[in-house]
């Protein structure tokens, strides 16, 4: 392979951008030997003063920092543009114009790829250029490459991922300390694992974007963020974590994508998972993606899902791959992989097991009236446990039910019927149970 | 990309060969859409009669089976040769002649790649052809691709792998049932997890080949199988597994490769590993490779390390990648990655923590005499435990020592000195302790 000097333009010198600049500099010898010399020629950041300081601190000249994206766009020497500003606008415009100008693009932008990714990938394809986004899902874990290339001989059947570090940290804390959601969230915020407004993470929107990207690649059919069913973890009670553990389960926030009979299921919600499942011991802010393929069986990819250097690892890996493609004149080597158009199931049509905790009247006969509501709706139960029976007469008792694998629609109907009974005070929890 | 019909010649219709034939057939539509049409044109097997039966059973014509490798070599239409016979000869001759004939090669042959891989990779490079061997390490887990491409922005610091399913199965059984090595080995043999002559697996030779391949790629410097220090698991006692657990450790057979100051360490031996380490919960015949890079931090890749379809998944992934390279006229896209020549450390020069179990005279003063031998040799101890003190006077007591991180040479010297003491009956166990 004839080596060329590859020049990179970086947009956004935030946490990840700084990480990328550091890795390109500290490992430049290794990168040159492994692929080809790659150097950072230009950094665009809206806050030029701060960016100049940061650039100089890690050994770059202040001169390469600018606030004008055109300084990258119009520089014919720059062949790889790295977009790390996040969000939809102006990232979309930057990437689109870079591709149209014949540049290759590397991005970590999950918001953008999970919404307008299809359009951008088609532009890249038409231009014969790379648009790579490994860092957009699970940080440093090379899961997108694994799905696109190494595992591509497989019909992928299911993906289950812990793809949000904030919620995994909170659930790990709740599980290990017995503390409640609010105090674990506060701790996560203190430690910088959760943002001041944590909605995106704890309500599952961040994970939904990653699930959309994973599902699109795994099933070769476009899934966007709003296609993904989302349920957050803010209703998870410490008592549910305790009961789950008694039953041999942990509670994890999972992103799930399945293909069944040519239809796709994509959902994000907390779930009970057996304690001996490899995902159950993925703790703290670590991420992991569990992939089941028809040939490979079960595999898991584990690592840091965020952070300066782990995410930079994925970005630099993409830059190096694009650089190799440039040297070998095969940019756009792997085009958009969505060549199918599969229907996405409504949540009502999905099947699962369910953990259900109810507050009921502590009276004989209550159990049979409630379980009848489930039976009438074809929801068969695999276990029924009464908790807290030692209350005073008339007090609320807790019933924990585990269903067999049943249709979501039927569970919802059963709960509606049960709710109409005077002996059911409250549906405390409804959490899906995943096996594999 | 202009798609071409890619014709494959398969050598060896054993377990993995059959899996590859199955996957190429069952997922042919998906493979054609994801990359390009790929079909199996010729199968070479020395037992033609059986191979024809097997081929027909999975839907191929008996006519494609032959016992003459020249039928592949001289077929200009066949551009990818898949070698799955294992062993050094004639696999070496087949691969070499295929490359020299301008064909691309995919192999799962760890014995060959860990010994003569360097030579074959150089021939491939000169010929501008692919020589891919993802399946040679950890079956379906795409670890070689991850190291060569996705993680290539990282200086890899350490690899720790459970890369032999047989020994992992045996140690898991010993740990879960409390049974001894011999009976767990017998069970593994009954279940087909261990061969009639299990030497290669239980003495670590199989793992050593995988470590050699992993180290060569991770550190860009050739390491061959005989460079790897090897210690088997046949001396692991059930009592050590019990004591290790009391101390918060599991015992796993690990393949370890490290780079430190431009020098390489490569070794295979049982080791204590903290129970909360992700490798500790990799059980049964599963494999996992834990990789630490300077940017990505800790990552782990988990899955089936052997078996018909998991290994076929890796082989077919390689075939598809080579097929893409053929269509894009970039075969040999990633050449041999060993561009350095690093020294490999002698085992004496390595450092580690150690778990040491000694049978000693049950007498006051013994402990101080023995620990003095360690102190005199700069081996500092982090814990000393006396076990089985309730014996009769003069009986052997057990002492379990855990050292701080110390030089292997010093531990060996200390043990030699201690062994000369009349109060030390026997060195029962010496097992390294790994942290990260």
XYZ file of C-alpha atoms in Angstrom, chain A residues 1 23 26-27 30-31 33-35 134 140-142 145-156 217-220 276 278 281 286 290 294-304 309-314 316-318 320-321 324-325 328-330 332-335 339-340 342, chain B residues 1 23 26-27 30-31 33-35 134 140-142 145-156 217-220 276 278 281 286 290 294-304 309-314 316-318 320-321 324-325 328-330 332-335 339-340 342:
136
model
C 0.000 0.000 0.000
C -4.452 10.093 20.790
C 0.610 10.557 21.434
C 0.260 7.495 19.208
C 2.233 3.756 15.881
C -0.577 5.066 13.686
C 3.382 2.425 11.019
C 0.112 0.576 11.360
C -1.645 2.436 8.548
C -18.402 3.574 15.504
C -14.859 2.435 22.782
C -16.546 -0.928 22.138
C -16.168 -1.810 18.447
C -17.683 -2.935 12.990
C -18.341 -6.352 14.475
C -21.918 -6.299 13.168
C -21.040 -4.839 9.756
C -18.047 -7.039 9.073
C -16.908 -9.843 11.369
C -20.389 -11.170 12.192
C -21.855 -10.437 8.771
C -22.129 -14.142 7.926
C -24.790 -14.357 10.645
C -28.479 -13.711 10.639
C -28.539 -11.575 13.777
C -27.086 -2.350 11.057
C -27.999 -5.745 12.490
C -31.198 -6.146 10.483
C -30.198 -4.178 7.356
C -25.719 -15.616 35.898
C -23.079 -12.095 31.413
C -22.307 -8.489 36.070
C -19.516 0.144 31.892
C -24.839 -8.965 23.921
C -27.582 -17.851 14.062
C -24.015 -19.111 13.590
C -21.937 -17.462 16.306
C -24.481 -18.030 19.075
C -24.091 -15.717 22.058
C -21.313 -13.132 22.107
C -20.719 -10.096 24.257
C -18.676 -6.930 23.763
C -17.788 -5.072 26.952
C -16.032 -1.811 27.746
C -16.290 1.869 28.489
C -10.171 8.441 25.682
C -12.437 5.391 25.244
C -14.639 7.286 22.794
C -11.526 8.727 21.125
C -10.309 5.150 20.633
C -13.327 4.442 18.436
C -9.334 7.269 15.868
C -10.018 3.670 14.751
C -12.480 5.056 12.198
C -7.371 5.128 10.528
C -9.752 2.945 8.554
C -6.435 3.266 4.723
C -9.363 3.523 2.321
C -6.119 2.294 -1.351
C -8.642 4.436 -3.227
C -11.643 2.562 -1.864
C -16.990 4.330 0.710
C -15.773 0.730 1.003
C -18.759 -0.213 3.140
C -21.815 1.707 2.062
C -31.053 -2.620 1.880
C -34.292 -3.982 3.368
C -38.799 -4.242 7.447
C -19.080 -1.568 -5.626
C -23.606 -21.109 6.692
C -28.266 -21.151 4.583
C -27.321 -17.460 4.608
C -27.991 -12.345 3.099
C -24.321 -12.764 2.164
C -26.890 -8.656 -0.335
C -24.431 -7.667 2.364
C -21.331 -8.119 0.212
C -9.822 -14.764 12.608
C -16.477 -16.893 16.848
C -15.166 -13.916 18.821
C -13.872 -11.280 16.376
C -10.139 -7.842 13.646
C -10.718 -5.720 16.724
C -6.975 -5.596 17.418
C -5.941 -5.051 13.792
C -8.524 -2.413 12.969
C -10.985 -0.992 15.504
C -8.509 -0.737 18.396
C -5.528 0.143 16.214
C -5.384 3.696 17.557
C -4.366 2.193 20.894
C -1.063 1.150 22.295
C -2.196 -2.257 23.574
C -0.941 -8.635 16.351
C -1.272 -6.550 19.500
C 2.410 -5.630 19.737
C 3.264 -5.671 16.006
C -15.566 -9.305 40.448
C -15.310 -9.764 34.183
C -17.678 -15.044 35.461
C -16.992 -20.049 26.834
C -9.835 -8.994 27.989
C -4.000 3.126 26.442
C -7.067 4.919 25.052
C -9.939 2.454 25.231
C -9.078 1.239 28.740
C -10.513 -2.176 29.595
C -12.604 -4.060 27.048
C -13.721 -7.648 26.861
C -14.859 -9.847 23.984
C -16.885 -12.894 24.973
C -18.350 -15.849 23.117
C -17.999 -19.424 21.969
C -21.116 -22.863 13.794
C -19.349 -20.315 16.038
C -16.027 -21.041 14.346
C -17.774 -21.049 10.956
C -19.081 -17.562 11.780
C -15.496 -16.277 11.937
C -17.406 -16.900 6.789
C -16.772 -13.353 8.067
C -13.243 -13.616 6.668
C -16.895 -12.163 3.011
C -14.189 -9.639 3.770
C -15.230 -7.574 -0.755
C -11.529 -7.013 -1.268
C -12.786 -3.694 -4.882
C -9.436 -4.956 -6.120
C -7.712 -4.423 -2.786
C -4.003 -7.929 0.730
C -5.691 -4.812 2.163
C -4.211 -5.445 5.587
C -0.779 -6.977 5.281
C 6.792 -4.419 11.630
C 8.732 -4.394 14.900
C 10.718 -6.789 20.139
